[in-house]
PDB file of C-alpha atoms in Angstrom:
ATOM      1  CA  MET A   1     -16.649 -51.469   2.652  1.00 47.00           C
ATOM      2  CA  ALA A   2     -13.160 -50.909   4.296  1.00 48.00           C
ATOM      3  CA  ALA A   3     -11.589 -50.979   0.880  1.00 48.00           C
ATOM      4  CA  ARG A   4     -14.047 -48.269  -0.478  1.00 48.00           C
ATOM      5  CA  SER A   5     -13.034 -46.182   2.691  1.00 46.00           C
ATOM      6  CA  GLU A   6      -9.588 -46.551   1.981  1.00 45.00           C
ATOM      7  CA  GLU A   7     -10.020 -45.678  -1.760  1.00 43.00           C
ATOM      8  CA  GLU A   8     -12.001 -42.483  -0.834  1.00 45.00           C
ATOM      9  CA  GLY A   9      -9.161 -41.524   1.726  1.00 48.00           C
ATOM     10  CA  ALA A  10      -6.695 -41.676  -1.002  1.00 47.00           C
ATOM     11  CA  VAL A  11      -8.819 -39.747  -3.583  1.00 47.00           C
ATOM     12  CA  GLY A  12      -9.606 -37.033  -0.968  1.00 49.00           C
ATOM     13  CA  PRO A  13      -6.028 -35.637  -0.435  1.00 46.00           C
ATOM     14  CA  ARG A  14      -5.368 -35.890  -4.091  1.00 48.00           C
ATOM     15  CA  CYS A  15      -8.600 -33.834  -4.880  1.00 44.00           C
ATOM     16  CA  HIS A  16      -7.478 -31.416  -2.106  1.00 44.00           C
ATOM     17  CA  HIS A  17      -3.836 -31.052  -3.386  1.00 44.00           C
ATOM     18  CA  GLY A  18      -5.420 -30.688  -7.203  1.00 40.00           C
ATOM     19  CA  SER A  19      -7.712 -27.689  -5.825  1.00 38.00           C
ATOM     20  CA  THR A  20      -4.549 -26.060  -4.007  1.00 42.00           C
ATOM     21  CA  ALA A  21      -2.586 -26.302  -7.236  1.00 44.00           C
ATOM     22  CA  MET A  22      -5.481 -24.821  -9.197  1.00 39.00           C
ATOM     23  CA  LEU A  23      -5.315 -21.730  -6.813  1.00 57.00           C
ATOM     24  CA  ASP A  24      -1.197 -21.492  -6.880  1.00 75.00           C
ATOM     25  CA  VAL A  25      -0.307 -18.413  -8.896  1.00 82.00           C
ATOM     26  CA  PRO A  26       3.285 -17.607  -9.768  1.00 88.00           C
ATOM     27  CA  PHE A  27       4.560 -14.908  -8.269  1.00 89.00           C
ATOM     28  CA  LEU A  28       5.929 -12.893 -11.514  1.00 88.00           C
ATOM     29  CA  PRO A  29       2.702 -12.921 -13.147  1.00 92.00           C
ATOM     30  CA  PHE A  30       0.911 -12.041  -9.800  1.00 94.00           C
ATOM     31  CA  CYS A  31       3.233  -8.893  -9.558  1.00 93.00           C
ATOM     32  CA  ALA A  32       2.625  -8.029 -13.223  1.00 95.00           C
ATOM     33  CA  PHE A  33      -1.047  -7.939 -12.235  1.00 97.00           C
ATOM     34  CA  LEU A  34      -0.561  -6.054  -9.035  1.00 96.00           C
ATOM     35  CA  GLY A  35       1.710  -3.539 -10.878  1.00 96.00           C
ATOM     36  CA  THR A  36      -1.110  -2.946 -13.584  1.00 98.00           C
ATOM     37  CA  LEU A  37      -3.657  -2.442 -10.652  1.00 98.00           C
ATOM     38  CA  GLY A  38      -1.457   0.152  -8.997  1.00 98.00           C
ATOM     39  CA  LEU A  39      -0.728   2.095 -12.261  1.00 98.00           C
ATOM     40  CA  LEU A  40      -4.479   1.983 -12.729  1.00 98.00           C
ATOM     41  CA  CYS A  41      -5.292   3.482  -9.320  1.00 98.00           C
ATOM     42  CA  VAL A  42      -2.643   6.182  -9.977  1.00 98.00           C
ATOM     43  CA  ALA A  43      -4.391   6.969 -13.393  1.00 98.00           C
ATOM     44  CA  MET A  44      -7.658   7.016 -11.982  1.00 98.00           C
ATOM     45  CA  VAL A  45      -6.925   9.477  -8.968  1.00 98.00           C
ATOM     46  CA  GLY A  46      -5.147  11.792 -11.550  1.00 98.00           C
ATOM     47  CA  THR A  47      -8.101  11.504 -13.981  1.00 98.00           C
ATOM     48  CA  TRP A  48     -10.614  12.362 -11.226  1.00 98.00           C
ATOM     49  CA  CYS A  49      -8.636  15.302 -10.108  1.00 98.00           C
ATOM     50  CA  GLN A  50      -8.143  16.665 -13.647  1.00 98.00           C
ATOM     51  CA  HIS A  51     -11.483  15.829 -15.174  1.00 97.00           C
ATOM     52  CA  TRP A  52     -13.852  16.658 -12.080  1.00 97.00           C
ATOM     53  CA  ARG A  53     -11.913  18.456  -9.636  1.00 96.00           C
ATOM     54  CA  GLY A  54     -10.358  21.218 -12.154  1.00 95.00           C
ATOM     55  CA  GLY A  55      -6.857  20.144 -12.776  1.00 97.00           C
ATOM     56  CA  PHE A  56      -3.562  21.019 -10.632  1.00 97.00           C
ATOM     57  CA  SER A  57      -2.023  24.263  -9.425  1.00 96.00           C
ATOM     58  CA  LEU A  58       0.206  25.500  -6.724  1.00 94.00           C
ATOM     59  CA  ASP A  59      -1.864  28.641  -6.157  1.00 93.00           C
ATOM     60  CA  GLY A  60      -3.406  27.439  -2.885  1.00 92.00           C
ATOM     61  CA  SER A  61      -6.729  26.758  -4.279  1.00 94.00           C
ATOM     62  CA  SER A  62      -8.702  23.846  -4.800  1.00 94.00           C
ATOM     63  CA  ARG A  63      -6.268  22.830  -7.594  1.00 96.00           C
ATOM     64  CA  THR A  64      -3.564  22.965  -5.075  1.00 97.00           C
ATOM     65  CA  PHE A  65      -5.354  20.116  -2.890  1.00 97.00           C
ATOM     66  CA  ASN A  66      -5.767  18.173  -5.937  1.00 97.00           C
ATOM     67  CA  TRP A  67      -2.209  17.070  -5.708  1.00 98.00           C
ATOM     68  CA  HIS A  68      -3.005  15.538  -2.159  1.00 98.00           C
ATOM     69  CA  PRO A  69      -4.759  12.569  -3.285  1.00 98.00           C
ATOM     70  CA  VAL A  70      -2.527  11.965  -6.310  1.00 98.00           C
ATOM     71  CA  LEU A  71       0.571  12.139  -4.207  1.00 98.00           C
ATOM     72  CA  MET A  72      -0.845  10.109  -1.374  1.00 98.00           C
ATOM     73  CA  VAL A  73      -2.280   7.143  -3.710  1.00 98.00           C
ATOM     74  CA  THR A  74       0.955   6.934  -5.630  1.00 98.00           C
ATOM     75  CA  GLY A  75       3.447   7.210  -2.536  1.00 97.00           C
ATOM     76  CA  LEU A  76       1.567   5.935   0.436  1.00 96.00           C
ATOM     77  CA  VAL A  77       0.033   2.956  -1.319  1.00 98.00           C
ATOM     78  CA  VAL A  78       1.442   2.194  -4.625  1.00 98.00           C
ATOM     79  CA  LEU A  79       4.881   2.755  -4.133  1.00 98.00           C
ATOM     80  CA  TYR A  80       4.865   1.639  -0.513  1.00 98.00           C
ATOM     81  CA  GLY A  81       3.394  -1.662  -1.765  1.00 97.00           C
ATOM     82  CA  ALA A  82       6.020  -2.154  -4.258  1.00 97.00           C
ATOM     83  CA  ALA A  83       8.764  -1.434  -1.626  1.00 96.00           C
ATOM     84  CA  ALA A  84       7.164  -4.224   0.561  1.00 95.00           C
ATOM     85  CA  LEU A  85       7.408  -6.710  -1.878  1.00 95.00           C
ATOM     86  CA  VAL A  86      10.988  -6.455  -2.907  1.00 92.00           C
ATOM     87  CA  TYR A  87      12.037  -9.262  -0.707  1.00 87.00           C
ATOM     88  CA  ARG A  88       9.315 -11.598  -2.256  1.00 88.00           C
ATOM     89  CA  ILE A  89      11.209 -11.491  -5.613  1.00 86.00           C
ATOM     90  CA  PRO A  90      12.889 -14.794  -6.008  1.00 83.00           C
ATOM     91  CA  ASN A  91      16.123 -13.368  -7.281  1.00 76.00           C
ATOM     92  CA  THR A  92      16.606 -11.844  -3.523  1.00 76.00           C
ATOM     93  CA  TRP A  93      16.720 -15.164  -1.946  1.00 79.00           C
ATOM     94  CA  SER A  94      20.236 -15.728  -2.993  1.00 80.00           C
ATOM     95  CA  GLY A  95      23.301 -13.466  -3.422  1.00 79.00           C
ATOM     96  CA  PRO A  96      24.207 -10.285  -1.608  1.00 85.00           C
ATOM     97  CA  LYS A  97      21.411  -8.701   0.105  1.00 86.00           C
ATOM     98  CA  LEU A  98      22.748  -5.136   0.154  1.00 88.00           C
ATOM     99  CA  PRO A  99      21.398  -4.123  -3.300  1.00 91.00           C
ATOM    100  CA  TRP A 100      17.969  -5.404  -2.314  1.00 91.00           C
ATOM    101  CA  LYS A 101      17.983  -3.529   1.151  1.00 92.00           C
ATOM    102  CA  VAL A 102      19.103  -0.140  -0.879  1.00 93.00           C
ATOM    103  CA  LEU A 103      16.417  -0.737  -3.349  1.00 95.00           C
ATOM    104  CA  HIS A 104      13.760  -1.405  -0.458  1.00 96.00           C
ATOM    105  CA  GLY A 105      15.036   1.521   1.591  1.00 95.00           C
ATOM    106  CA  SER A 106      14.774   3.640  -1.527  1.00 96.00           C
ATOM    107  CA  LEU A 107      11.366   2.821  -2.651  1.00 97.00           C
ATOM    108  CA  ALA A 108      10.237   3.450   0.879  1.00 97.00           C
ATOM    109  CA  LEU A 109      12.161   6.986   0.865  1.00 97.00           C
ATOM    110  CA  GLY A 110      10.519   7.875  -2.383  1.00 97.00           C
ATOM    111  CA  ALA A 111       7.015   6.993  -0.973  1.00 98.00           C
ATOM    112  CA  PHE A 112       7.853   9.013   2.060  1.00 97.00           C
ATOM    113  CA  VAL A 113       9.048  11.942  -0.127  1.00 97.00           C
ATOM    114  CA  LEU A 114       5.688  11.909  -2.127  1.00 98.00           C
ATOM    115  CA  THR A 115       3.611  11.618   1.187  1.00 97.00           C
ATOM    116  CA  VAL A 116       5.234  14.557   2.686  1.00 97.00           C
ATOM    117  CA  LEU A 117       4.494  16.749  -0.558  1.00 98.00           C
ATOM    118  CA  GLY A 118       0.903  15.411  -0.381  1.00 97.00           C
ATOM    119  CA  LEU A 119       0.699  16.771   3.482  1.00 97.00           C
ATOM    120  CA  ALA A 120       2.129  19.876   2.324  1.00 97.00           C
ATOM    121  CA  ALA A 121      -0.389  20.413  -0.405  1.00 97.00           C
ATOM    122  CA  VAL A 122      -3.380  19.794   1.867  1.00 97.00           C
ATOM    123  CA  PHE A 123      -2.110  22.195   4.764  1.00 97.00           C
ATOM    124  CA  ARG A 124      -1.353  24.823   2.153  1.00 96.00           C
ATOM    125  CA  PHE A 125      -4.790  24.614   0.810  1.00 97.00           C
ATOM    126  CA  HIS A 126      -6.314  24.765   4.098  1.00 96.00           C
ATOM    127  CA  ASN A 127      -4.355  27.613   5.383  1.00 96.00           C
ATOM    128  CA  SER A 128      -4.982  29.656   2.462  1.00 95.00           C
ATOM    129  CA  GLN A 129      -8.805  29.116   2.570  1.00 93.00           C
ATOM    130  CA  GLY A 130      -8.855  29.512   6.473  1.00 94.00           C
ATOM    131  CA  THR A 131      -9.912  26.035   7.136  1.00 93.00           C
ATOM    132  CA  PRO A 132      -9.034  24.359  10.087  1.00 94.00           C
ATOM    133  CA  ASN A 133      -6.609  21.516   9.966  1.00 95.00           C
ATOM    134  CA  MET A 134      -6.790  18.188  11.587  1.00 96.00           C
ATOM    135  CA  TYR A 135     -10.344  17.965  12.678  1.00 95.00           C
ATOM    136  CA  SER A 136     -11.565  15.087  11.013  1.00 96.00           C
ATOM    137  CA  LEU A 137     -11.000  11.256  11.569  1.00 96.00           C
ATOM    138  CA  HIS A 138      -9.567  10.904   7.987  1.00 97.00           C
ATOM    139  CA  SER A 139      -6.855  13.432   8.809  1.00 97.00           C
ATOM    140  CA  TRP A 140      -6.070  11.974  12.385  1.00 97.00           C
ATOM    141  CA  MET A 141      -5.721   8.488  10.832  1.00 97.00           C
ATOM    142  CA  GLY A 142      -3.505   9.965   7.783  1.00 97.00           C
ATOM    143  CA  LEU A 143      -1.138  11.747  10.144  1.00 97.00           C
ATOM    144  CA  ALA A 144      -0.568   8.840  12.275  1.00 97.00           C
ATOM    145  CA  THR A 145      -0.010   6.498   9.316  1.00 98.00           C
ATOM    146  CA  VAL A 146       2.816   9.103   7.986  1.00 97.00           C
ATOM    147  CA  LEU A 147       4.211   9.224  11.803  1.00 97.00           C
ATOM    148  CA  LEU A 148       4.407   5.653  11.866  1.00 97.00           C
ATOM    149  CA  PHE A 149       5.742   5.385   8.446  1.00 97.00           C
ATOM    150  CA  SER A 150       8.632   7.832   9.597  1.00 97.00           C
ATOM    151  CA  CYS A 151       9.370   5.999  12.527  1.00 97.00           C
ATOM    152  CA  GLN A 152       9.533   2.631  10.708  1.00 96.00           C
ATOM    153  CA  TRP A 153      11.783   3.934   7.883  1.00 96.00           C
ATOM    154  CA  ALA A 154      14.185   5.394  10.400  1.00 95.00           C
ATOM    155  CA  ALA A 155      14.304   2.407  12.599  1.00 95.00           C
ATOM    156  CA  GLY A 156      14.569  -0.077   9.423  1.00 94.00           C
ATOM    157  CA  PHE A 157      17.524   2.113   8.096  1.00 94.00           C
ATOM    158  CA  GLY A 158      19.405   2.165  11.495  1.00 93.00           C
ATOM    159  CA  ALA A 159      18.722  -1.684  12.091  1.00 92.00           C
ATOM    160  CA  PHE A 160      19.437  -3.218   8.551  1.00 91.00           C
ATOM    161  CA  LEU A 161      21.508  -0.532   6.504  1.00 89.00           C
ATOM    162  CA  LEU A 162      23.873   0.670   9.045  1.00 86.00           C
ATOM    163  CA  PRO A 163      26.960  -1.472   9.214  1.00 82.00           C
ATOM    164  CA  TRP A 164      27.372  -1.292  13.065  1.00 83.00           C
ATOM    165  CA  ALA A 165      23.639  -2.519  14.091  1.00 85.00           C
ATOM    166  CA  PRO A 166      24.479  -5.824  15.893  1.00 91.00           C
ATOM    167  CA  THR A 167      22.905  -9.143  14.564  1.00 90.00           C
ATOM    168  CA  TRP A 168      20.918  -9.799  17.607  1.00 91.00           C
ATOM    169  CA  LEU A 169      19.232  -6.506  17.270  1.00 90.00           C
ATOM    170  CA  ARG A 170      18.425  -7.319  13.543  1.00 91.00           C
ATOM    171  CA  ALA A 171      16.781 -10.495  14.365  1.00 91.00           C
ATOM    172  CA  LEU A 172      14.765  -8.901  17.312  1.00 94.00           C
ATOM    173  CA  TYR A 173      13.416  -6.188  15.290  1.00 94.00           C
ATOM    174  CA  LYS A 174      12.812  -7.990  12.176  1.00 93.00           C
ATOM    175  CA  PRO A 175       9.280  -9.442  13.093  1.00 93.00           C
ATOM    176  CA  ILE A 176       8.288  -5.929  14.337  1.00 96.00           C
ATOM    177  CA  HIS A 177       9.600  -4.326  11.132  1.00 96.00           C
ATOM    178  CA  VAL A 178       7.424  -6.799   8.963  1.00 94.00           C
ATOM    179  CA  PHE A 179       4.520  -6.459  11.221  1.00 95.00           C
ATOM    180  CA  PHE A 180       4.353  -2.602  11.087  1.00 96.00           C
ATOM    181  CA  GLY A 181       4.908  -2.706   7.390  1.00 96.00           C
ATOM    182  CA  SER A 182       1.577  -4.569   6.652  1.00 96.00           C
ATOM    183  CA  ALA A 183      -0.237  -2.528   9.368  1.00 97.00           C
ATOM    184  CA  ILE A 184       1.070   0.684   7.742  1.00 97.00           C
ATOM    185  CA  LEU A 185      -0.130  -0.093   4.250  1.00 97.00           C
ATOM    186  CA  MET A 186      -3.520  -1.183   5.325  1.00 97.00           C
ATOM    187  CA  LEU A 187      -3.718   2.062   7.498  1.00 98.00           C
ATOM    188  CA  SER A 188      -2.760   4.095   4.358  1.00 98.00           C
ATOM    189  CA  VAL A 189      -5.313   2.294   2.402  1.00 98.00           C
ATOM    190  CA  ALA A 190      -8.047   3.108   4.902  1.00 98.00           C
ATOM    191  CA  SER A 191      -6.962   6.582   4.849  1.00 98.00           C
ATOM    192  CA  CYS A 192      -7.017   7.079   1.175  1.00 98.00           C
ATOM    193  CA  ALA A 193     -10.645   5.150   1.231  1.00 98.00           C
ATOM    194  CA  SER A 194     -11.831   7.571   3.776  1.00 97.00           C
ATOM    195  CA  GLY A 195     -10.332  10.613   2.216  1.00 97.00           C
ATOM    196  CA  ILE A 196     -12.185   9.857  -1.102  1.00 98.00           C
ATOM    197  CA  ASN A 197     -15.460   9.486   0.434  1.00 97.00           C
ATOM    198  CA  GLU A 198     -14.750  12.724   2.627  1.00 97.00           C
ATOM    199  CA  LYS A 199     -13.895  14.656  -0.776  1.00 96.00           C
ATOM    200  CA  LEU A 200     -17.286  13.453  -2.380  1.00 97.00           C
ATOM    201  CA  PHE A 201     -19.165  14.433   0.523  1.00 95.00           C
ATOM    202  CA  PHE A 202     -17.656  17.853   0.636  1.00 94.00           C
ATOM    203  CA  SER A 203     -17.897  18.406  -3.123  1.00 94.00           C
ATOM    204  CA  LEU A 204     -21.072  16.818  -4.401  1.00 96.00           C
ATOM    205  CA  LYS A 205     -23.506  19.162  -2.841  1.00 91.00           C
ATOM    206  CA  ASN A 206     -25.401  20.650  -5.713  1.00 87.00           C
ATOM    207  CA  GLY A 207     -28.971  19.611  -6.174  1.00 85.00           C
ATOM    208  CA  THR A 208     -28.046  17.938  -9.547  1.00 86.00           C
ATOM    209  CA  THR A 209     -24.985  16.166  -8.571  1.00 92.00           C
ATOM    210  CA  GLN A 210     -25.561  15.187  -4.885  1.00 94.00           C
ATOM    211  CA  TYR A 211     -23.551  12.353  -3.691  1.00 95.00           C
ATOM    212  CA  LYS A 212     -26.731  10.288  -2.903  1.00 94.00           C
ATOM    213  CA  LEU A 213     -27.883  10.466  -6.520  1.00 95.00           C
ATOM    214  CA  LEU A 214     -24.704   8.871  -7.476  1.00 95.00           C
ATOM    215  CA  PRO A 215     -23.392  10.970 -10.368  1.00 96.00           C
ATOM    216  CA  ALA A 216     -20.642   9.802 -12.599  1.00 97.00           C
ATOM    217  CA  GLU A 217     -17.981  11.257 -10.441  1.00 97.00           C
ATOM    218  CA  ALA A 218     -19.258   9.450  -7.389  1.00 97.00           C
ATOM    219  CA  VAL A 219     -19.301   6.235  -9.347  1.00 98.00           C
ATOM    220  CA  PHE A 220     -15.676   6.700 -10.553  1.00 98.00           C
ATOM    221  CA  ALA A 221     -14.455   7.856  -7.301  1.00 98.00           C
ATOM    222  CA  ASN A 222     -16.127   4.801  -5.645  1.00 98.00           C
ATOM    223  CA  ILE A 223     -14.751   2.427  -7.861  1.00 98.00           C
ATOM    224  CA  LEU A 224     -11.276   4.055  -7.283  1.00 98.00           C
ATOM    225  CA  GLY A 225     -11.696   3.585  -3.554  1.00 98.00           C
ATOM    226  CA  LEU A 226     -12.345  -0.209  -4.217  1.00 98.00           C
ATOM    227  CA  LEU A 227      -9.260  -0.780  -6.528  1.00 98.00           C
ATOM    228  CA  ILE A 228      -7.214   0.736  -3.702  1.00 98.00           C
ATOM    229  CA  ILE A 229      -8.562  -1.527  -1.293  1.00 98.00           C
ATOM    230  CA  ILE A 230      -8.097  -4.510  -3.277  1.00 98.00           C
ATOM    231  CA  PHE A 231      -4.500  -3.686  -3.962  1.00 98.00           C
ATOM    232  CA  GLY A 232      -3.766  -3.199  -0.410  1.00 98.00           C
ATOM    233  CA  VAL A 233      -5.392  -6.487   0.295  1.00 97.00           C
ATOM    234  CA  LEU A 234      -3.518  -8.342  -2.455  1.00 97.00           C
ATOM    235  CA  VAL A 235      -0.096  -6.981  -1.189  1.00 97.00           C
ATOM    236  CA  VAL A 236      -0.772  -8.089   2.406  1.00 96.00           C
ATOM    237  CA  ALA A 237      -1.848 -11.385   0.831  1.00 95.00           C
ATOM    238  CA  ALA A 238       1.373 -11.888  -0.878  1.00 94.00           C
ATOM    239  CA  LEU A 239       3.407 -10.757   2.223  1.00 93.00           C
ATOM    240  CA  ALA A 240       1.549 -13.452   4.276  1.00 92.00           C
ATOM    241  CA  ARG A 241       1.865 -16.345   1.693  1.00 91.00           C
ATOM    242  CA  PRO A 242       4.571 -18.803   2.997  1.00 88.00           C
ATOM    243  CA  SER A 243       5.845 -20.107  -0.289  1.00 86.00           C
ATOM    244  CA  TRP A 244       6.930 -16.366  -1.123  1.00 87.00           C
ATOM    245  CA  LYS A 245       8.688 -15.655   1.930  1.00 84.00           C
ATOM    246  CA  ARG A 246      12.460 -15.709   1.666  1.00 78.00           C
ATOM    247  CA  PRO A 247      13.852 -18.732   3.195  1.00 76.00           C
ATOM    248  CA  ASP A 248      15.320 -18.613   6.629  1.00 65.00           C
ATOM    249  CA  SER A 249      19.255 -18.652   6.413  1.00 57.00           C
ATOM    250  CA  SER A 250      19.365 -21.133   9.271  1.00 49.00           C
ATOM    251  CA  SER A 251      16.934 -23.637   7.572  1.00 40.00           C
ATOM    252  CA  PRO A 252      18.193 -26.739   5.881  1.00 38.00           C
ATOM    253  CA  ASP A 253      16.476 -25.659   2.313  1.00 36.00           C
ATOM    254  CA  SER A 254      17.539 -21.916   2.483  1.00 36.00           C
ATOM    255  CA  ARG A 255      18.889 -20.686  -0.899  1.00 36.00           C
ATOM    256  CA  GLN A 256      21.420 -18.318   0.729  1.00 33.00           C
TER     257      GLN A 256
END
């Protein structure tokens, strides 16, 4: 009986290791899948606004509003997610860090610019139509996300890109920067999902296309919202995965 118990104990860890290995996904194929998913989200939000919402314009009409979801999903979710994953690329684990810092900051800055343009589009639409600004939970959450994003970028630029930032300050701020990076991404995803839902409630009111009847537009937009949520969750999961984190320069197994 003792021998059997030892055998079972030996088999148990091997089975556990095998199941863990089966779940292990290489980083680069995962990134390729994530990139495809992000592009799909951008294509779907563009298709939604073009096919069902009348296309795009800068005349202050509802077609001006259509720039808002496209720019927000592209900048605040997809491009921001790409910026967050830069330091998970294995090539960043050795050699000079400055080029990767510049790439990370540039992607985040590009995301911020698109986000500001998206805000400008919705404010122009509201003002031209006489609609009040900043009255819904979606608008509060979205603006709070953008304000946090701007503070995050400015603080990161000052701490990690300016040459006179002391080492102790960078070490102190790094975990804060990482935490708020993930938090801002999840807030961005929540803002986009709530915005899609809010737009559907406002738009689908006709008796034959009511939201509760689930017309084709509602199905399409709901799927878009789910894909955005999946994208955000996968990015946060990649950021939290220990084996994909850049080794600490002070650790014995560091590649720096």
